[in-house]
PDB file of C-alpha atoms in Angstrom:
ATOM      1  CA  UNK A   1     -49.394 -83.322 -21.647  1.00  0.00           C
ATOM      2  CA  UNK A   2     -51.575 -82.115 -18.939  1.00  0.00           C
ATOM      3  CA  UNK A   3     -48.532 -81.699 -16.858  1.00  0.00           C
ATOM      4  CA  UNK A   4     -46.706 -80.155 -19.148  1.00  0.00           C
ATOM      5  CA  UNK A   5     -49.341 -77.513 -19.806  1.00  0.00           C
ATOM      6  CA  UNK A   6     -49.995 -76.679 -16.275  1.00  0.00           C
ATOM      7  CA  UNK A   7     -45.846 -76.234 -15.907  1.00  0.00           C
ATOM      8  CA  UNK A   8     -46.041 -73.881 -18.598  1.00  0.00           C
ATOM      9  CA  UNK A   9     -48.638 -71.922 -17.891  1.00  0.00           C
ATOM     10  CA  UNK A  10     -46.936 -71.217 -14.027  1.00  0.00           C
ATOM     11  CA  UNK A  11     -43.952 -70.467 -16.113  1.00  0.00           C
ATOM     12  CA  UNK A  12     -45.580 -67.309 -18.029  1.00  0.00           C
ATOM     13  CA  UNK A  13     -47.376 -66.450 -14.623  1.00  0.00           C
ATOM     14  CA  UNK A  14     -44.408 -65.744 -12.819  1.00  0.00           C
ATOM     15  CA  UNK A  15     -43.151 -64.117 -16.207  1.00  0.00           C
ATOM     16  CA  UNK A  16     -45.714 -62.085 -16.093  1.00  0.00           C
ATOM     17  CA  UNK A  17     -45.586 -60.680 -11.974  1.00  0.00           C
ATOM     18  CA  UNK A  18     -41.827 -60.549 -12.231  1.00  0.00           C
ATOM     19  CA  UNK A  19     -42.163 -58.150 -15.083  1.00  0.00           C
ATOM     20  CA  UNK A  20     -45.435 -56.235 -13.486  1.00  0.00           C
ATOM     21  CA  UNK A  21     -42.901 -56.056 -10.091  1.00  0.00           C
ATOM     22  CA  UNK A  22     -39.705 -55.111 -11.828  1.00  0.00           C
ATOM     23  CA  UNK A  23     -41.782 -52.044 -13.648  1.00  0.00           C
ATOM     24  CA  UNK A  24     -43.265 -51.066 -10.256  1.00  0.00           C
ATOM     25  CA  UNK A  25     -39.784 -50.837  -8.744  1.00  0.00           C
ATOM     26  CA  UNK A  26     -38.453 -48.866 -11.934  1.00  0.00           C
ATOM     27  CA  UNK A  27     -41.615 -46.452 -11.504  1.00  0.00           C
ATOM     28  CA  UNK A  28     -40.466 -45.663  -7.842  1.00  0.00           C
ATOM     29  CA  UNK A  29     -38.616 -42.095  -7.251  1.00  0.00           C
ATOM     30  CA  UNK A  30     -35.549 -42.739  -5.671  1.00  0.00           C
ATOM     31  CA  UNK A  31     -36.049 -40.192  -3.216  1.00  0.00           C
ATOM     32  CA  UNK A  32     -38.861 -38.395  -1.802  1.00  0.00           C
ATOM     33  CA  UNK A  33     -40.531 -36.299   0.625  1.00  0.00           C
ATOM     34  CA  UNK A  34     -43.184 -33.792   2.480  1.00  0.00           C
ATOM     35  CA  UNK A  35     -42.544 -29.928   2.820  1.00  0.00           C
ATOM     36  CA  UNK A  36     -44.718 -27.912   2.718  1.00  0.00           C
ATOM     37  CA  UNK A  37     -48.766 -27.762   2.102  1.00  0.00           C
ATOM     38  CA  UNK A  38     -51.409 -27.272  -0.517  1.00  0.00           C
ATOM     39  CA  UNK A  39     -54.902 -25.912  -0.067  1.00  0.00           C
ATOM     40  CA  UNK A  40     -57.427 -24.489  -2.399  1.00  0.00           C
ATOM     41  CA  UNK A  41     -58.772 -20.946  -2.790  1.00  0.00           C
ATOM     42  CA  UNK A  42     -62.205 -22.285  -2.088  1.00  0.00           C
ATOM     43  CA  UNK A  43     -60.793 -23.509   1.558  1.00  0.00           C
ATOM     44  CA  UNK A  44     -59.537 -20.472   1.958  1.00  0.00           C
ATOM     45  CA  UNK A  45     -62.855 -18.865   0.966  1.00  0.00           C
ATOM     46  CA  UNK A  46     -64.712 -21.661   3.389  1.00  0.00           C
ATOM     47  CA  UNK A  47     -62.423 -20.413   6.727  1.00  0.00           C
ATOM     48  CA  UNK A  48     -60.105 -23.789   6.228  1.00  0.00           C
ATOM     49  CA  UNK A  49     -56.605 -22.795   6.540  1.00  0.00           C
ATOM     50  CA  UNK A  50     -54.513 -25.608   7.025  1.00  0.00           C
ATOM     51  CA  UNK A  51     -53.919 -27.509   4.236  1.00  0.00           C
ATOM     52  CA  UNK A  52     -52.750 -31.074   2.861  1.00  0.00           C
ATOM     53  CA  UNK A  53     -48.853 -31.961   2.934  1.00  0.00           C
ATOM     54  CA  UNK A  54     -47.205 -31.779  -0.233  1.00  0.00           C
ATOM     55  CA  UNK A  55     -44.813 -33.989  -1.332  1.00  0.00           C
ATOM     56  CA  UNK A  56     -41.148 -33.672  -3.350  1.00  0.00           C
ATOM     57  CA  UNK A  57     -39.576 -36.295  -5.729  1.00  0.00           C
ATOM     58  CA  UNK A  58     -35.994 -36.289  -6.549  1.00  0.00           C
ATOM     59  CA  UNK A  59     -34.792 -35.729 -10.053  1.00  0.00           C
ATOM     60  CA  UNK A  60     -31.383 -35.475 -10.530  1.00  0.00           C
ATOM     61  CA  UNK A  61     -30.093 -34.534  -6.942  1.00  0.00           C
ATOM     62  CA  UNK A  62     -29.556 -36.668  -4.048  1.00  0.00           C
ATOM     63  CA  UNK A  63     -31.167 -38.673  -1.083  1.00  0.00           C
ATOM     64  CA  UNK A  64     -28.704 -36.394   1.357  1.00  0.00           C
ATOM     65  CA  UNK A  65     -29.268 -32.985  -1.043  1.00  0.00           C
ATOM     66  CA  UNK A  66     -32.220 -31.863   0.904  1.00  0.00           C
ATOM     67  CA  UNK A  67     -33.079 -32.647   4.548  1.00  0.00           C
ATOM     68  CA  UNK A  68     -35.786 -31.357   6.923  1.00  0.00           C
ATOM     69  CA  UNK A  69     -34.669 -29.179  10.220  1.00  0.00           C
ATOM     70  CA  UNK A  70     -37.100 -28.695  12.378  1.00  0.00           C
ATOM     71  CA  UNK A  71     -39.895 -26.037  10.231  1.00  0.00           C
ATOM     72  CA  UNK A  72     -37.162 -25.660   7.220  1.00  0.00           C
ATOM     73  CA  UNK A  73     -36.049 -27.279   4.347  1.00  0.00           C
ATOM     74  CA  UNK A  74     -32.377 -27.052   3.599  1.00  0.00           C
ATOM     75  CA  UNK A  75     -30.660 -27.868   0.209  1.00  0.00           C
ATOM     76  CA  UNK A  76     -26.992 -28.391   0.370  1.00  0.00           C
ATOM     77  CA  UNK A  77     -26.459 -26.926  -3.102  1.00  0.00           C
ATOM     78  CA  UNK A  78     -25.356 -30.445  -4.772  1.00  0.00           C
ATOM     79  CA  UNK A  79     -25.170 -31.724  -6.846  1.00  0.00           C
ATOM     80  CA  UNK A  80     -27.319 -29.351  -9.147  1.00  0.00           C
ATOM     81  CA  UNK A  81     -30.641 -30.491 -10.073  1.00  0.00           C
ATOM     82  CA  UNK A  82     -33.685 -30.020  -8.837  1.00  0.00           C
ATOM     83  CA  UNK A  83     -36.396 -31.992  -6.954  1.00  0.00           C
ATOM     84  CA  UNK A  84     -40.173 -31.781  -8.158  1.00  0.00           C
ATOM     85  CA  UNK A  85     -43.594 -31.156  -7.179  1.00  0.00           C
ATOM     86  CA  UNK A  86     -45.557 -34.168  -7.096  1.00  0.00           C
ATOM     87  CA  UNK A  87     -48.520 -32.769  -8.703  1.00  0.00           C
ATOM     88  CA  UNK A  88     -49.028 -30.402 -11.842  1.00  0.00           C
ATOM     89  CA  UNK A  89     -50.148 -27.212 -11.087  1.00  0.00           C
ATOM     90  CA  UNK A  90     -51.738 -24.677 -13.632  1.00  0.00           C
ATOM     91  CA  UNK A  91     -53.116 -21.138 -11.519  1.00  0.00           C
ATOM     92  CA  UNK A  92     -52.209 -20.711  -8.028  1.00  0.00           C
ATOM     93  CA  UNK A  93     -50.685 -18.362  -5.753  1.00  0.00           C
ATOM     94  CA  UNK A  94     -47.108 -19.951  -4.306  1.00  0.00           C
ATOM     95  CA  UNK A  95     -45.891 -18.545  -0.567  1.00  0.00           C
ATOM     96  CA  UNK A  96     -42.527 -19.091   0.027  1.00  0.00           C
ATOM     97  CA  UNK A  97     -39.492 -17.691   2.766  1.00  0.00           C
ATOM     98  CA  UNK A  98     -36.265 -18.413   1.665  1.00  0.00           C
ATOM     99  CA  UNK A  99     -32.515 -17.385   3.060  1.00  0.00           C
ATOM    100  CA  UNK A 100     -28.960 -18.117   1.502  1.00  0.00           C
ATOM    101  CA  UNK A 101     -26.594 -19.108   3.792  1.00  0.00           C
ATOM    102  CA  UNK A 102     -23.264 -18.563   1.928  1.00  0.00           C
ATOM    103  CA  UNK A 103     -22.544 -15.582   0.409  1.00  0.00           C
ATOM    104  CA  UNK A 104     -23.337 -14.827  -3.358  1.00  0.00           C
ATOM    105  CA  UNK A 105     -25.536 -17.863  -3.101  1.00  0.00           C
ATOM    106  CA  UNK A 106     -27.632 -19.267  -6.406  1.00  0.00           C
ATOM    107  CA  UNK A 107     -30.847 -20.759  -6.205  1.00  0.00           C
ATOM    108  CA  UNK A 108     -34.562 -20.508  -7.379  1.00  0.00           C
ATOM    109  CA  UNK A 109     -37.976 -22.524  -8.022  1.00  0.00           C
ATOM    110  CA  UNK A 110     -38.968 -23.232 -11.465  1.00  0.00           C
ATOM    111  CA  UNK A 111     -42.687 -22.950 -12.063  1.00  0.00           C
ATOM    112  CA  UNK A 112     -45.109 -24.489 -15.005  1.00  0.00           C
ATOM    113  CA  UNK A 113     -41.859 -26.812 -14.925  1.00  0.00           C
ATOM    114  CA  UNK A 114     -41.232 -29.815 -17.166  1.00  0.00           C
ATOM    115  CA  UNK A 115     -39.030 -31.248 -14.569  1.00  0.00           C
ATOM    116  CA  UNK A 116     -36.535 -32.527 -17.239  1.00  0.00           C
ATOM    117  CA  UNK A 117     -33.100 -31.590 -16.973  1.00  0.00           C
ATOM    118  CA  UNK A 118     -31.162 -30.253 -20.043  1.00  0.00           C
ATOM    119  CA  UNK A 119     -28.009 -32.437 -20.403  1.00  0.00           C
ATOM    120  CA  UNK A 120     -25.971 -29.369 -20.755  1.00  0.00           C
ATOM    121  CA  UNK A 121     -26.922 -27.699 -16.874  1.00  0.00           C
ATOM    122  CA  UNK A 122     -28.779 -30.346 -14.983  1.00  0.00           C
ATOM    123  CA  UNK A 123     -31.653 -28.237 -15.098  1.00  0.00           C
ATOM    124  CA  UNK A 124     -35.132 -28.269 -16.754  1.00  0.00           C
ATOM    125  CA  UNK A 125     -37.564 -25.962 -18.652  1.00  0.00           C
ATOM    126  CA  UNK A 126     -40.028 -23.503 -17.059  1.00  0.00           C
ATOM    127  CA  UNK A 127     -40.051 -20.187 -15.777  1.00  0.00           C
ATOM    128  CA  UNK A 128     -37.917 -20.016 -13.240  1.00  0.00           C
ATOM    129  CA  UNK A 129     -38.522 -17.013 -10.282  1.00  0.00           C
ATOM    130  CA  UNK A 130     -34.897 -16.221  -9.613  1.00  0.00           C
ATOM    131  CA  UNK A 131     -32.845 -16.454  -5.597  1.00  0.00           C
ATOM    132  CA  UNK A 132     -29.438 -15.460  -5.593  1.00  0.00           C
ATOM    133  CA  UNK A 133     -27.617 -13.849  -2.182  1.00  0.00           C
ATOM    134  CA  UNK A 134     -26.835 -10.165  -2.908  1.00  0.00           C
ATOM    135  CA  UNK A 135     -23.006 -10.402  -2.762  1.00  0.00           C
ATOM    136  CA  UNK A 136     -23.653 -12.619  -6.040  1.00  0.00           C
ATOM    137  CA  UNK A 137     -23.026  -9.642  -8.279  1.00  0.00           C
ATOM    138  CA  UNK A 138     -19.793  -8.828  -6.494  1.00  0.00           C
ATOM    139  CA  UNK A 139     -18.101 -12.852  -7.185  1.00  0.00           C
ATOM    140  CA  UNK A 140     -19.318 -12.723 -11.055  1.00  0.00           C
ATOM    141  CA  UNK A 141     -18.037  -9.322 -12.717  1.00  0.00           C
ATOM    142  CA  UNK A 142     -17.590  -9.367 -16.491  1.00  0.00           C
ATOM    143  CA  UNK A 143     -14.685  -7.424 -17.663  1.00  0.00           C
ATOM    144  CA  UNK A 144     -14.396  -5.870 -14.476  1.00  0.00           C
ATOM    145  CA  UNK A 145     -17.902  -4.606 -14.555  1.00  0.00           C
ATOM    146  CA  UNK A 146     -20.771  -5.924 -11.612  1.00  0.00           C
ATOM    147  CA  UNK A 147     -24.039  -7.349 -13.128  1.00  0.00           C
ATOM    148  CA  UNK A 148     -27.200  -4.982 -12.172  1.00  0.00           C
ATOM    149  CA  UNK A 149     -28.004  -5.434  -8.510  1.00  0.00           C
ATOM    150  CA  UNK A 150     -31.445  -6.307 -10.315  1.00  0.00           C
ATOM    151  CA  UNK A 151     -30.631  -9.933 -11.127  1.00  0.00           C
ATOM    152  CA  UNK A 152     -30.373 -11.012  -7.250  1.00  0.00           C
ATOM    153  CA  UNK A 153     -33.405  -9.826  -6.239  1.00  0.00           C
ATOM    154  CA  UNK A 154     -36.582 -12.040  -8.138  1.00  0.00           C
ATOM    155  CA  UNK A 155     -35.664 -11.863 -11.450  1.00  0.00           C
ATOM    156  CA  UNK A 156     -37.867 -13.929 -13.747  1.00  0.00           C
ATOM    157  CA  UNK A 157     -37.171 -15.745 -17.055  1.00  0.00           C
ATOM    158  CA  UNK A 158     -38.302 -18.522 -19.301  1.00  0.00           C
ATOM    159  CA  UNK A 159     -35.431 -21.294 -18.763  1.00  0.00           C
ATOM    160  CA  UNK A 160     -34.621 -23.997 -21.318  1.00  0.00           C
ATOM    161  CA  UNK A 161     -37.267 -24.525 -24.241  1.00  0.00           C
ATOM    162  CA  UNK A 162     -40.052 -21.903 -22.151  1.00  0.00           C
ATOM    163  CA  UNK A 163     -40.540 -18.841 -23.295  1.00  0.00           C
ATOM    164  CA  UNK A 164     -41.490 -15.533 -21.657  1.00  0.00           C
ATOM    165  CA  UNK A 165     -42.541 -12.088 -22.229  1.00  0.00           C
ATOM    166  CA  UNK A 166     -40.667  -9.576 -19.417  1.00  0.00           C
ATOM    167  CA  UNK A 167     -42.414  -6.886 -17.541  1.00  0.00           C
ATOM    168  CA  UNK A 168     -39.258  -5.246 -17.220  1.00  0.00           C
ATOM    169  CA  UNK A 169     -36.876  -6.280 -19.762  1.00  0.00           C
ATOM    170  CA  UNK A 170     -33.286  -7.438 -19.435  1.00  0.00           C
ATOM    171  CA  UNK A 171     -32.993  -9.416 -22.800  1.00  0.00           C
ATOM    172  CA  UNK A 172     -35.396 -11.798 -22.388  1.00  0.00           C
ATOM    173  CA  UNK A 173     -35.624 -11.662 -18.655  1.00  0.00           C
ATOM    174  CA  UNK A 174     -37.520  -9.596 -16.171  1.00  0.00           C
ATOM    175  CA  UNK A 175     -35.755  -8.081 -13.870  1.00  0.00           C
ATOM    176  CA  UNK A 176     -37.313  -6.367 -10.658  1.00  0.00           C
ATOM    177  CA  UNK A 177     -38.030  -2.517 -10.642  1.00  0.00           C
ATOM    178  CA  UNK A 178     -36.896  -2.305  -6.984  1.00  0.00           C
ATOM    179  CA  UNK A 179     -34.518  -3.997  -4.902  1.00  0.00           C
ATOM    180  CA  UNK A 180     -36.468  -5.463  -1.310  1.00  0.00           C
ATOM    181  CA  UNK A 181     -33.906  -8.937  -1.152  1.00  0.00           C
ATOM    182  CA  UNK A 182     -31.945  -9.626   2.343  1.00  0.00           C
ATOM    183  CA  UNK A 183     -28.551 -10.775   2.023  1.00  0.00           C
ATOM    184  CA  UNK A 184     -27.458 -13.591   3.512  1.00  0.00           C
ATOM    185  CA  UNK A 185     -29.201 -15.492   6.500  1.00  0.00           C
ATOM    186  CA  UNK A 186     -31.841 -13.190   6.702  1.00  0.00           C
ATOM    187  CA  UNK A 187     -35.162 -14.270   5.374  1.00  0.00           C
ATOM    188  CA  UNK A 188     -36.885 -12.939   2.121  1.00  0.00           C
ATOM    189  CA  UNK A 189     -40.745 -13.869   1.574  1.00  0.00           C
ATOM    190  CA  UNK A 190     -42.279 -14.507  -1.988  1.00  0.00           C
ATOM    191  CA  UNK A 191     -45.208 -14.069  -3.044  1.00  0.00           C
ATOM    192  CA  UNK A 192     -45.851 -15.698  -6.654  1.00  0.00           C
ATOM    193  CA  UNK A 193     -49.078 -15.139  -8.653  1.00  0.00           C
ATOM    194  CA  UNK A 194     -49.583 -17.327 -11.495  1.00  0.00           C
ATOM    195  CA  UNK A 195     -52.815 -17.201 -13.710  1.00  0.00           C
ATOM    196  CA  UNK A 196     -53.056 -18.454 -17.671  1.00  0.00           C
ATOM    197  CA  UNK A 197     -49.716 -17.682 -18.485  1.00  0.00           C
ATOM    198  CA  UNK A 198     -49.031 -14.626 -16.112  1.00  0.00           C
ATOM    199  CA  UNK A 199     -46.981 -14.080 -12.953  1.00  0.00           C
ATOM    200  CA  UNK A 200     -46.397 -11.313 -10.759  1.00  0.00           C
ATOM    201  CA  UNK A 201     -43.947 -11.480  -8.270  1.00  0.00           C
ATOM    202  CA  UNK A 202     -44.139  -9.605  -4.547  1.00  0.00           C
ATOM    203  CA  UNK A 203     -40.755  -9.493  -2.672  1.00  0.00           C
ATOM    204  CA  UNK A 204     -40.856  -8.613   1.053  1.00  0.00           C
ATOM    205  CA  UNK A 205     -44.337  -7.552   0.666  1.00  0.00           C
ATOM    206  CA  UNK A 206     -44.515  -5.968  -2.623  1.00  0.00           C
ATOM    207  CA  UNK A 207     -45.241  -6.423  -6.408  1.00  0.00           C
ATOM    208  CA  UNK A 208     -42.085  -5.676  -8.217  1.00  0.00           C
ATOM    209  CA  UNK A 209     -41.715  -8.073 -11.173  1.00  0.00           C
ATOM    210  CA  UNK A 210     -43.691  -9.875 -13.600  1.00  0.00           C
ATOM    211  CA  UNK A 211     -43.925 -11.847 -16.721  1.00  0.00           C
ATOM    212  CA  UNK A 212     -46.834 -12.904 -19.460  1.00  0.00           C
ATOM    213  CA  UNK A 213     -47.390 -14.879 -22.236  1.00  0.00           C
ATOM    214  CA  UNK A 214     -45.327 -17.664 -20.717  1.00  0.00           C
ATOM    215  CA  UNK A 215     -45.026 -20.932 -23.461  1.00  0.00           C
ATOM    216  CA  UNK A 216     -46.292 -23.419 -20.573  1.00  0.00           C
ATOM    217  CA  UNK A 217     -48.997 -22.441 -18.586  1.00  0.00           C
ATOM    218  CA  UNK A 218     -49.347 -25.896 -16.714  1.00  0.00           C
ATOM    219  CA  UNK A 219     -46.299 -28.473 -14.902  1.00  0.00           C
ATOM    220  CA  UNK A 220     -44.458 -29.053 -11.786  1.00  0.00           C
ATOM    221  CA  UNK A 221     -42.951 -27.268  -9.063  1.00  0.00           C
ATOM    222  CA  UNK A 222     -39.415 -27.339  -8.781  1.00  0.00           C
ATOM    223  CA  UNK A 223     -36.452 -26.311  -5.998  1.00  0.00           C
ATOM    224  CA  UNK A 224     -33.435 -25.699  -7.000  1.00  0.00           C
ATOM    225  CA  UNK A 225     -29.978 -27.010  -6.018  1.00  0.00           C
ATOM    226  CA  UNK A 226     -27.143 -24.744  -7.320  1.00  0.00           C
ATOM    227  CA  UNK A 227     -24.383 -25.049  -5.822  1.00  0.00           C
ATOM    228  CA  UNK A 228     -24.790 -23.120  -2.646  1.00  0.00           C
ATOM    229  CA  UNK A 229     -26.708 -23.787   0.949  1.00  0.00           C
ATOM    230  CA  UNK A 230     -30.577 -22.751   0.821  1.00  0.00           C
ATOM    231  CA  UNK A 231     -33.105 -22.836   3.405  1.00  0.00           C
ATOM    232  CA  UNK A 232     -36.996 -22.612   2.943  1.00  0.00           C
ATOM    233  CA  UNK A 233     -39.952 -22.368   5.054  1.00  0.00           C
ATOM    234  CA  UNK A 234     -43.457 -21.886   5.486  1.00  0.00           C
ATOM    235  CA  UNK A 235     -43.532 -23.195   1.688  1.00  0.00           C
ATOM    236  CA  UNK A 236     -47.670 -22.683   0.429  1.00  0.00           C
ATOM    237  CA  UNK A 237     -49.072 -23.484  -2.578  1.00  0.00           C
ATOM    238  CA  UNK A 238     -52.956 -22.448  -3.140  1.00  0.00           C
ATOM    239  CA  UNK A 239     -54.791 -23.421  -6.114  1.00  0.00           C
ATOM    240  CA  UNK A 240     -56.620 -20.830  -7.847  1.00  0.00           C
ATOM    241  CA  UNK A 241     -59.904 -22.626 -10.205  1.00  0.00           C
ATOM    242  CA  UNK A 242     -58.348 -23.580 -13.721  1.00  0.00           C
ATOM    243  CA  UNK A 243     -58.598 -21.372 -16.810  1.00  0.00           C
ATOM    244  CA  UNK A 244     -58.403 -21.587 -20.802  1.00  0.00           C
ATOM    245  CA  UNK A 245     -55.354 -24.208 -21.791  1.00  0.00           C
ATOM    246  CA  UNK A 246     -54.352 -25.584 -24.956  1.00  0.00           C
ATOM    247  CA  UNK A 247     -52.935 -29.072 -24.908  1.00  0.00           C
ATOM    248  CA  UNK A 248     -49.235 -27.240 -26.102  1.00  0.00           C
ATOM    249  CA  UNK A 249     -49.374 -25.008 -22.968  1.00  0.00           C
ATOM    250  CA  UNK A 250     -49.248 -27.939 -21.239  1.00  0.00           C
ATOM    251  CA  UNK A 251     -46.049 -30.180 -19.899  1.00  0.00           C
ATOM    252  CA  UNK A 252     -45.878 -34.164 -20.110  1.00  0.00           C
ATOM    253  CA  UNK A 253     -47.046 -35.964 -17.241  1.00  0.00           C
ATOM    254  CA  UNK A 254     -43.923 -38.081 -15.437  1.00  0.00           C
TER     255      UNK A 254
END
């Protein structure tokens, strides 16, 4: 009996760790890595300027979608998805270059992100600060007619389920009041300002687009893979101290 009770309790031991190991392997990204880094305001404020590596984990793209080159990130475009931030973020200022490397290139970083891909696109909810190449309006007209040269050049929008209010209005997107974007394989710098629910937007070194009363005003970073070559550098995310949330405004942790 003793024997017998000894064999069985083994038996539900290594039940039990081949379940707690089989849930640890599920909980693993498939993919991940470090680009970029992440500092406070208070660093900043204290004369500490180089920050803490940040670190990416695959959603829905690929192990061979993104790959580091020297100081840049490059996306290969596919397949579309996105990769996310490992941490939430709720204020902070976001630095970012960025250059397209085909023409009429699509691309973008979703911010206050739920990282959780609509079945329909691939890609998820949040406000999403807009990167296409400036021949894009030339490759999509609509009944002969080019889309405003406005869209290419840090437009900003609730995607999916998150809403937005628009500075500027196009529909229910914001488009920029003046066009600073470089075309393709030149370098553009962004500047993103986000605070409870707000963003402004500087392109090439100036404040030409924002949004408020945004539906989620806390959740992940995203990059975006859309179909066409990206490169990033000197990627910078500094948090700003936190402000008035309600549990709504907030996305679910993954």
């Amino acid at each position: 009996m003793d024997i017998m009770n000894i064999s069985l309790k083994l038996f539900c031991a290594m039940v039990l760790l081949w379940t707690s190991a089989t849930k640890a392997l599920q909980a693993q990204p498939a993919h991940s890595f470090t680009f970029g880094e992440g500092l406070s305001f208070d660093d900043l404020l204290a004369g500490k300027h180089k920050g803490s590596a940040l670190r990416w984990i695959d959603v829905n793209t690929s192990d061979t979608s993104w790959y580091k080159e020297k100081d840049k990130l490059v996306g290969k475009g596919w397949p579309i998805g996105v990769v996310r931030s490992e941490k939430m973020y709720q204020n902070f200022i976001l630095e970012v270059e960025w250059r397209h490397m085909e023409k009429g290139g699509n691309s973008g970083i979703f911010v206050w992100c739920d990282a959780q891909p609509e079945a329909h696109n691939r890609l998820p909810s949040g406000v999403e600060v807009q990167m296409l190449e400036l021949d894009w309006v030339n490759q999509h007209k609509v009944n002969g007619q080019e889309p405003p040269i406005a869209y290419v050049h840090g437009e900003l929008f609730g995607a999916g389920k998150t809403t937005t209010t628009p500075d500027n209005p196009r529909g229910v997107r914001s488009k920029s009041i003046e066009n600073r974007c470089l075309g393709v394989g030149e370098w553009n710098r962004y500047r993103v300002v986000c605070v409870d629910g707000t963003i402004k937007l500087s392109v090439n070194g100036k404040f030409v687009n924002g949004i408020r009363e945004s539906s989620k005003r806390k959740g992940y970073l995203c990059l975006e893979s859309e179909g066409a070559k990206i490169e990033f550098r000197n990627l910078k995310v500094i948090s700003l101290g936190e402000g008035y949330i309600l549990p709504e405004q907030v996305v679910d942790v993954l």
